[in-house]
GROMACS .gro file of C-alpha atoms in nm:
model
  316
    1MET     CA    1  15.918  -0.669   7.915
    2SER     CA    2  15.881  -1.042   7.938
    3ALA     CA    3  16.170  -1.290   7.969
    4ARG     CA    4  16.036  -1.482   7.674
    5PHE     CA    5  16.051  -1.172   7.447
    6VAL     CA    6  16.399  -1.082   7.554
    7ALA     CA    7  16.517  -1.443   7.499
    8GLY     CA    8  16.357  -1.456   7.145
    9ARG     CA    9  16.546  -1.121   7.041
   10LEU     CA   10  16.869  -1.238   7.187
   11GLY     CA   11  16.841  -1.581   7.006
   12GLY     CA   12  16.767  -1.399   6.683
   13LEU     CA   13  17.064  -1.186   6.737
   14VAL     CA   14  17.303  -1.481   6.784
   15ALA     CA   15  17.145  -1.658   6.482
   16THR     CA   16  17.182  -1.341   6.259
   17LEU     CA   17  17.536  -1.298   6.365
   18LEU     CA   18  17.623  -1.652   6.286
   19VAL     CA   19  17.480  -1.623   5.930
   20ALA     CA   20  17.654  -1.290   5.884
   21SER     CA   21  17.978  -1.425   5.983
   22PHE     CA   22  17.952  -1.723   5.732
   23VAL     CA   23  17.841  -1.479   5.462
   24ILE     CA   24  18.135  -1.247   5.525
   25PHE     CA   25  18.389  -1.529   5.532
   26GLY     CA   26  18.243  -1.710   5.230
   27ALA     CA   27  18.243  -1.378   5.021
   28LEU     CA   28  18.608  -1.308   5.087
   29TYR     CA   29  18.700  -1.656   5.028
   30ALA     CA   30  18.527  -1.645   4.689
   31ALA     CA   31  18.669  -1.298   4.602
   32PRO     CA   32  18.924  -1.279   4.321
   33GLY     CA   33  19.278  -1.272   4.423
   34SER     CA   34  19.463  -1.453   4.721
   35PRO     CA   35  19.682  -1.319   5.022
   36ILE     CA   36  19.957  -1.538   4.880
   37THR     CA   37  19.946  -1.327   4.556
   38PHE     CA   38  20.010  -1.018   4.758
   39LEU     CA   39  20.283  -1.197   4.974
   40THR     CA   40  20.479  -1.330   4.674
   41HIS     CA   41  20.443  -1.016   4.465
   42GLY     CA   42  20.751  -0.913   4.296
   43ARG     CA   43  20.939  -1.214   4.453
   44SER     CA   44  21.058  -1.550   4.310
   45MET     CA   45  20.951  -1.827   4.537
   46THR     CA   46  20.988  -2.201   4.532
   47PRO     CA   47  20.671  -2.418   4.550
   48GLU     CA   48  20.794  -2.525   4.892
   49ALA     CA   49  20.799  -2.186   5.016
   50ILE     CA   50  20.466  -2.097   4.876
   51ALA     CA   51  20.328  -2.419   5.045
   52ALA     CA   52  20.484  -2.308   5.381
   53LEU     CA   53  20.304  -1.979   5.352
   54ASN     CA   54  19.975  -2.155   5.286
   55ALA     CA   55  20.026  -2.363   5.584
   56GLN     CA   56  20.118  -2.069   5.802
   57TYR     CA   57  19.785  -1.884   5.720
   58HIS     CA   58  19.596  -2.223   5.706
   59LEU     CA   59  19.494  -2.154   5.344
   60ASP     CA   60  19.577  -2.510   5.259
   61GLU     CA   61  19.275  -2.623   5.473
   62PRO     CA   62  18.929  -2.685   5.330
   63PRO     CA   63  18.702  -2.369   5.335
   64LEU     CA   64  18.477  -2.501   5.625
   65ALA     CA   65  18.775  -2.582   5.847
   66GLN     CA   66  18.912  -2.225   5.775
   67TYR     CA   67  18.571  -2.086   5.870
   68TRP     CA   68  18.549  -2.281   6.192
   69ARG     CA   69  18.909  -2.190   6.295
   70TRP     CA   70  18.833  -1.820   6.232
   71LEU     CA   71  18.487  -1.832   6.409
   72THR     CA   72  18.621  -2.000   6.724
   73GLY     CA   73  18.899  -1.745   6.733
   74VAL     CA   74  18.644  -1.447   6.692
   75VAL     CA   75  18.437  -1.600   6.989
   76ARG     CA   76  18.756  -1.576   7.193
   77GLY     CA   77  18.819  -1.219   7.080
   78GLU     CA   78  19.102  -1.321   6.843
   79PHE     CA   79  19.059  -1.208   6.477
   80GLY     CA   80  19.380  -1.350   6.350
   81THR     CA   81  19.712  -1.187   6.236
   82SER     CA   82  19.735  -0.923   5.980
   83ILE     CA   83  19.908  -1.049   5.656
   84LEU     CA   84  20.058  -0.706   5.588
   85TYR     CA   85  20.176  -0.593   5.936
   86GLN     CA   86  20.228  -0.932   6.091
   87ASP     CA   87  20.041  -0.803   6.398
   88SER     CA   88  19.724  -0.895   6.584
   89VAL     CA   89  19.426  -0.776   6.402
   90GLY     CA   90  19.257  -0.679   6.733
   91SER     CA   91  19.544  -0.458   6.831
   92LEU     CA   92  19.544  -0.281   6.497
   93LEU     CA   93  19.168  -0.225   6.509
   94ALA     CA   94  19.164  -0.100   6.866
   95GLY     CA   95  19.293   0.255   6.820
   96ARG     CA   96  19.115   0.308   6.484
   97ALA     CA   97  18.785   0.182   6.626
   98MET     CA   98  18.776   0.466   6.875
   99ASN     CA   99  18.798   0.726   6.613
  100THR     CA  100  18.496   0.550   6.422
  101VAL     CA  101  18.306   0.524   6.737
  102ALA     CA  102  18.365   0.889   6.841
  103LEU     CA  103  18.260   0.997   6.493
  104VAL     CA  104  17.943   0.791   6.489
  105LEU     CA  105  17.832   0.898   6.838
  106PHE     CA  106  17.897   1.259   6.759
  107SER     CA  107  17.692   1.237   6.446
  108ALA     CA  108  17.422   1.040   6.628
  109VAL     CA  109  17.382   1.312   6.891
  110LEU     CA  110  17.345   1.586   6.616
  111ILE     CA  111  17.089   1.379   6.439
  112ILE     CA  112  16.881   1.288   6.739
  113VAL     CA  113  16.885   1.627   6.902
  114ALA     CA  114  16.858   1.844   6.585
  115GLY     CA  115  16.610   1.623   6.416
  116LEU     CA  116  16.384   1.585   6.705
  117VAL     CA  117  16.395   1.951   6.798
  118ILE     CA  118  16.321   2.071   6.440
  119GLY     CA  119  16.051   1.803   6.379
  120VAL     CA  120  15.870   1.854   6.715
  121LEU     CA  121  15.880   2.234   6.661
  122ALA     CA  122  15.741   2.214   6.313
  123GLY     CA  123  15.476   1.961   6.430
  124LEU     CA  124  15.357   2.148   6.736
  125ARG     CA  125  15.422   2.508   6.641
  126PRO     CA  126  15.405   2.562   6.255
  127GLY     CA  127  15.517   2.897   6.140
  128ILE     CA  128  15.777   3.095   5.949
  129VAL     CA  129  16.064   2.966   6.178
  130ALA     CA  130  15.963   2.604   6.179
  131ASN     CA  131  15.881   2.601   5.808
  132SER     CA  132  16.223   2.772   5.724
  133LEU     CA  133  16.403   2.508   5.930
  134MET     CA  134  16.218   2.219   5.769
  135ALA     CA  135  16.284   2.367   5.423
  136LEU     CA  136  16.655   2.408   5.502
  137SER     CA  137  16.687   2.066   5.644
  138THR     CA  138  16.491   1.906   5.342
  139ALA     CA  139  16.739   2.071   5.109
  140SER     CA  140  17.033   1.918   5.293
  141MET     CA  141  16.881   1.565   5.224
  142ALA     CA  142  17.000   1.598   4.872
  143VAL     CA  143  17.361   1.667   4.961
  144PRO     CA  144  17.573   1.346   4.976
  145ALA     CA  145  17.818   1.300   5.264
  146PHE     CA  146  18.138   1.329   5.050
  147VAL     CA  147  18.005   1.651   4.888
  148ALA     CA  148  17.914   1.793   5.236
  149ALA     CA  149  18.264   1.694   5.348
  150VAL     CA  150  18.435   1.902   5.065
  151VAL     CA  151  18.212   2.202   5.107
  152LEU     CA  152  18.242   2.210   5.496
  153THR     CA  153  18.621   2.167   5.443
  154LEU     CA  154  18.647   2.454   5.190
  155VAL     CA  155  18.435   2.695   5.386
  156PHE     CA  156  18.500   2.630   5.748
  157ALA     CA  157  18.855   2.485   5.750
  158VAL     CA  158  19.034   2.647   5.454
  159ASP     CA  159  18.864   2.974   5.392
  160LEU     CA  160  18.758   3.067   5.750
  161GLY     CA  161  19.023   2.857   5.932
  162TRP     CA  162  18.775   2.793   6.218
  163PHE     CA  163  18.832   2.407   6.226
  164PRO     CA  164  19.126   2.184   6.158
  165VAL     CA  165  19.136   1.993   5.815
  166PHE     CA  166  19.265   1.663   5.894
  167GLY     CA  167  19.329   1.437   6.189
  168SER     CA  168  19.128   1.319   6.499
  169GLY     CA  169  19.296   1.524   6.751
  170SER     CA  170  19.434   1.427   7.110
  171GLY     CA  171  19.227   1.482   7.427
  172LEU     CA  172  18.846   1.515   7.475
  173ALA     CA  173  18.824   1.878   7.377
  174ASP     CA  174  19.068   1.861   7.090
  175ARG     CA  175  18.903   1.553   6.947
  176ILE     CA  176  18.557   1.712   6.967
  177TRP     CA  177  18.692   2.004   6.772
  178HIS     CA  178  18.856   1.790   6.505
  179LEU     CA  179  18.543   1.572   6.472
  180ALA     CA  180  18.302   1.875   6.441
  181LEU     CA  181  18.299   1.913   6.067
  182PRO     CA  182  18.323   1.523   5.985
  183ALA     CA  183  18.018   1.476   6.225
  184VAL     CA  184  17.832   1.746   6.061
  185ALA     CA  185  17.902   1.613   5.719
  186LEU     CA  186  17.797   1.260   5.821
  187ALA     CA  187  17.478   1.373   5.998
  188LEU     CA  188  17.346   1.641   5.752
  189ALA     CA  189  17.121   1.437   5.539
  190SER     CA  190  16.993   1.225   5.830
  191VAL     CA  191  16.888   1.516   6.036
  192ALA     CA  192  16.646   1.625   5.763
  193PHE     CA  193  16.508   1.270   5.734
  194VAL     CA  194  16.450   1.238   6.114
  195ALA     CA  195  16.305   1.590   6.135
  196ARG     CA  196  16.045   1.530   5.858
  197LEU     CA  197  15.945   1.196   6.003
  198THR     CA  198  15.910   1.361   6.351
  199GLN     CA  199  15.693   1.638   6.213
  200THR     CA  200  15.465   1.386   6.040
  201ALA     CA  201  15.434   1.163   6.334
  202VAL     CA  202  15.356   1.456   6.581
  203ARG     CA  203  15.085   1.588   6.348
  204GLN     CA  204  14.929   1.250   6.315
  205GLU     CA  205  14.905   1.211   6.685
  206LEU     CA  206  14.778   1.555   6.729
  207ALA     CA  207  14.487   1.471   6.495
  208ALA     CA  208  14.416   1.134   6.666
  209ASP     CA  209  14.084   1.068   6.837
  210HIS     CA  210  14.222   1.018   7.176
  211VAL     CA  211  14.418   1.336   7.171
  212GLN     CA  212  14.107   1.531   7.055
  213THR     CA  213  13.923   1.376   7.326
  214ALA     CA  214  14.178   1.477   7.590
  215VAL     CA  215  14.167   1.833   7.459
  216SER     CA  216  13.780   1.843   7.480
  217ARG     CA  217  13.793   1.729   7.844
  218GLY     CA  218  14.012   2.038   7.930
  219LEU     CA  219  14.328   1.863   7.999
  220PRO     CA  220  14.642   2.085   8.021
  221TYR     CA  221  14.793   2.116   7.664
  222ARG     CA  222  15.156   2.030   7.796
  223PHE     CA  223  15.033   1.720   7.967
  224ILE     CA  224  14.863   1.603   7.642
  225VAL     CA  225  15.156   1.656   7.432
  226ARG     CA  226  15.394   1.492   7.684
  227ARG     CA  227  15.183   1.202   7.772
  228HIS     CA  228  14.998   1.127   7.442
  229VAL     CA  229  15.157   1.300   7.153
  230LEU     CA  230  15.529   1.265   7.201
  231ARG     CA  231  15.517   0.925   7.357
  232ASN     CA  232  15.312   0.768   7.076
  233ALA     CA  233  15.505   0.959   6.812
  234THR     CA  234  15.838   0.814   6.956
  235ILE     CA  235  15.793   0.461   6.826
  236PRO     CA  236  15.811   0.527   6.434
  237VAL     CA  237  16.080   0.792   6.500
  238LEU     CA  238  16.272   0.553   6.694
  239THR     CA  239  16.260   0.298   6.426
  240VAL     CA  240  16.399   0.535   6.156
  241THR     CA  241  16.650   0.713   6.409
  242GLY     CA  242  16.800   0.368   6.517
  243LEU     CA  243  16.823   0.243   6.156
  244THR     CA  244  16.979   0.592   6.045
  245VAL     CA  245  17.241   0.576   6.322
  246ALA     CA  246  17.325   0.215   6.246
  247GLY     CA  247  17.368   0.320   5.866
  248LEU     CA  248  17.621   0.593   5.986
  249ILE     CA  249  17.870   0.309   6.055
  250ALA     CA  250  17.878   0.235   5.687
  251SER     CA  251  17.865   0.593   5.577
  252SER     CA  252  18.151   0.693   5.794
  253VAL     CA  253  18.392   0.526   5.537
  254VAL     CA  254  18.365   0.815   5.289
  255VAL     CA  255  18.393   1.082   5.563
  256GLU     CA  256  18.692   0.924   5.724
  257GLN     CA  257  18.860   0.911   5.389
  258ALA     CA  258  18.786   1.283   5.327
  259PHE     CA  259  18.919   1.407   5.660
  260GLN     CA  260  19.190   1.140   5.712
  261LEU     CA  261  19.049   1.034   6.044
  262ASN     CA  262  19.238   0.699   6.050
  263GLY     CA  263  18.933   0.505   6.150
  264LEU     CA  264  18.795   0.161   6.062
  265GLY     CA  265  18.652   0.283   5.729
  266SER     CA  266  18.972   0.404   5.575
  267TYR     CA  267  19.156   0.108   5.715
  268LEU     CA  268  18.898  -0.118   5.544
  269VAL     CA  269  18.966   0.050   5.211
  270SER     CA  270  19.344   0.013   5.233
  271SER     CA  271  19.310  -0.353   5.353
  272VAL     CA  272  19.085  -0.447   5.054
  273GLN     CA  273  19.337  -0.302   4.821
  274GLN     CA  274  19.631  -0.479   4.986
  275LYS     CA  275  19.437  -0.816   5.009
  276ASP     CA  276  19.481  -0.827   5.386
  277PHE     CA  277  19.203  -1.061   5.433
  278PRO     CA  278  19.198  -1.109   5.818
  279VAL     CA  279  19.164  -0.736   5.861
  280VAL     CA  280  18.880  -0.705   5.607
  281GLN     CA  281  18.698  -0.994   5.765
  282ALA     CA  282  18.728  -0.845   6.108
  283ILE     CA  283  18.621  -0.499   6.003
  284CYS     CA  284  18.322  -0.623   5.808
  285LEU     CA  285  18.210  -0.844   6.105
  286VAL     CA  286  18.241  -0.548   6.336
  287TYR     CA  287  18.030  -0.334   6.109
  288VAL     CA  288  17.759  -0.593   6.059
  289ALA     CA  289  17.753  -0.681   6.431
  290ALA     CA  290  17.717  -0.325   6.534
  291PHE     CA  291  17.420  -0.282   6.290
  292ILE     CA  292  17.247  -0.607   6.415
  293VAL     CA  293  17.309  -0.514   6.778
  294LEU     CA  294  17.163  -0.174   6.737
  295ASN     CA  295  16.844  -0.310   6.579
  296THR     CA  296  16.803  -0.557   6.857
  297LEU     CA  297  16.825  -0.278   7.115
  298ILE     CA  298  16.561  -0.085   6.914
  299ASP     CA  299  16.334  -0.384   6.938
  300LEU     CA  300  16.385  -0.395   7.308
  301ALA     CA  301  16.309  -0.037   7.332
  302TYR     CA  302  15.992  -0.077   7.143
  303SER     CA  303  15.864  -0.299   7.439
  304LEU     CA  304  15.948  -0.055   7.695
  305LEU     CA  305  15.755   0.229   7.513
  306ASP     CA  306  15.462  -0.007   7.424
  307PRO     CA  307  15.422  -0.342   7.618
  308ARG     CA  308  15.184  -0.455   7.350
  309ILE     CA  309  15.478  -0.520   7.113
  310ALA     CA  310  15.638  -0.763   7.366
  311LEU     CA  311  15.312  -0.949   7.382
  312GLY     CA  312  15.306  -0.997   6.998
  313ARG     CA  313  15.050  -0.710   6.933
  314ARG     CA  314  15.070  -0.400   6.729
  315PRO     CA  315  14.978  -0.050   6.828
  316SER     CA  316  14.620   0.032   6.693
   0.00000   0.00000   0.00000
């Protein structure tokens, strides 16, 4: 991996984050409603008091000045003060972010492990078991996350009582137990997608000329699969898997609401309803930044799997 390639990807990361921050700030600034409307709701306030509130939250400044003030604060790790709770946005997000991160990581592990195992098995050893797993996983693609959350809750939490219904738990083991159903609901459709793509990629590599040549030369089958088939099939699978995992960040909003996990997603919904703009801006920026960073890491991983990508070439 060349230093020029890494520098180019990191430069693109910074530029994309800068554009994303401007879009997030501008979209909320242009949105209907105002924090002042929420602060003064149900209260009779003089124009002087309203002007004081505008000055306190810098709402009387030009939009570009407000954006620059917010952006420089974000660079320092300061996301501002919550209008609703009068507390630091960073401290309000810290505890909730851990719940979202734990949920997304748990779901990502399920997607990667289950999707790759099913896909590789179906690609290398097609049969009744592999075809049944693929059919079952394909059917799960049609189930939205919120429907899966309701069904899993009714069956495994309410009827059978195997899992807790709400909350994120305390301690590692208890948290894993509480996040089991939400993680399955979030990962269900993505497992099928990754499995089907893996199956297709493996079968394409098995039919490739270089693999057939290796087979005709009498090389061990396990060596061929490990060295040629799986390695080359990893690149398209890595693309979709990375994007799918990044998409879990946004999809987690619905699952957090269904299971009352008190994560960033549920907090974003309540903050939008209450016009708590600093919190909404911070959560949206965190979501977008996580998605962009994951995509950059995927690009860097490409160059490790196939150095031709770092040199500006494409695999043949």
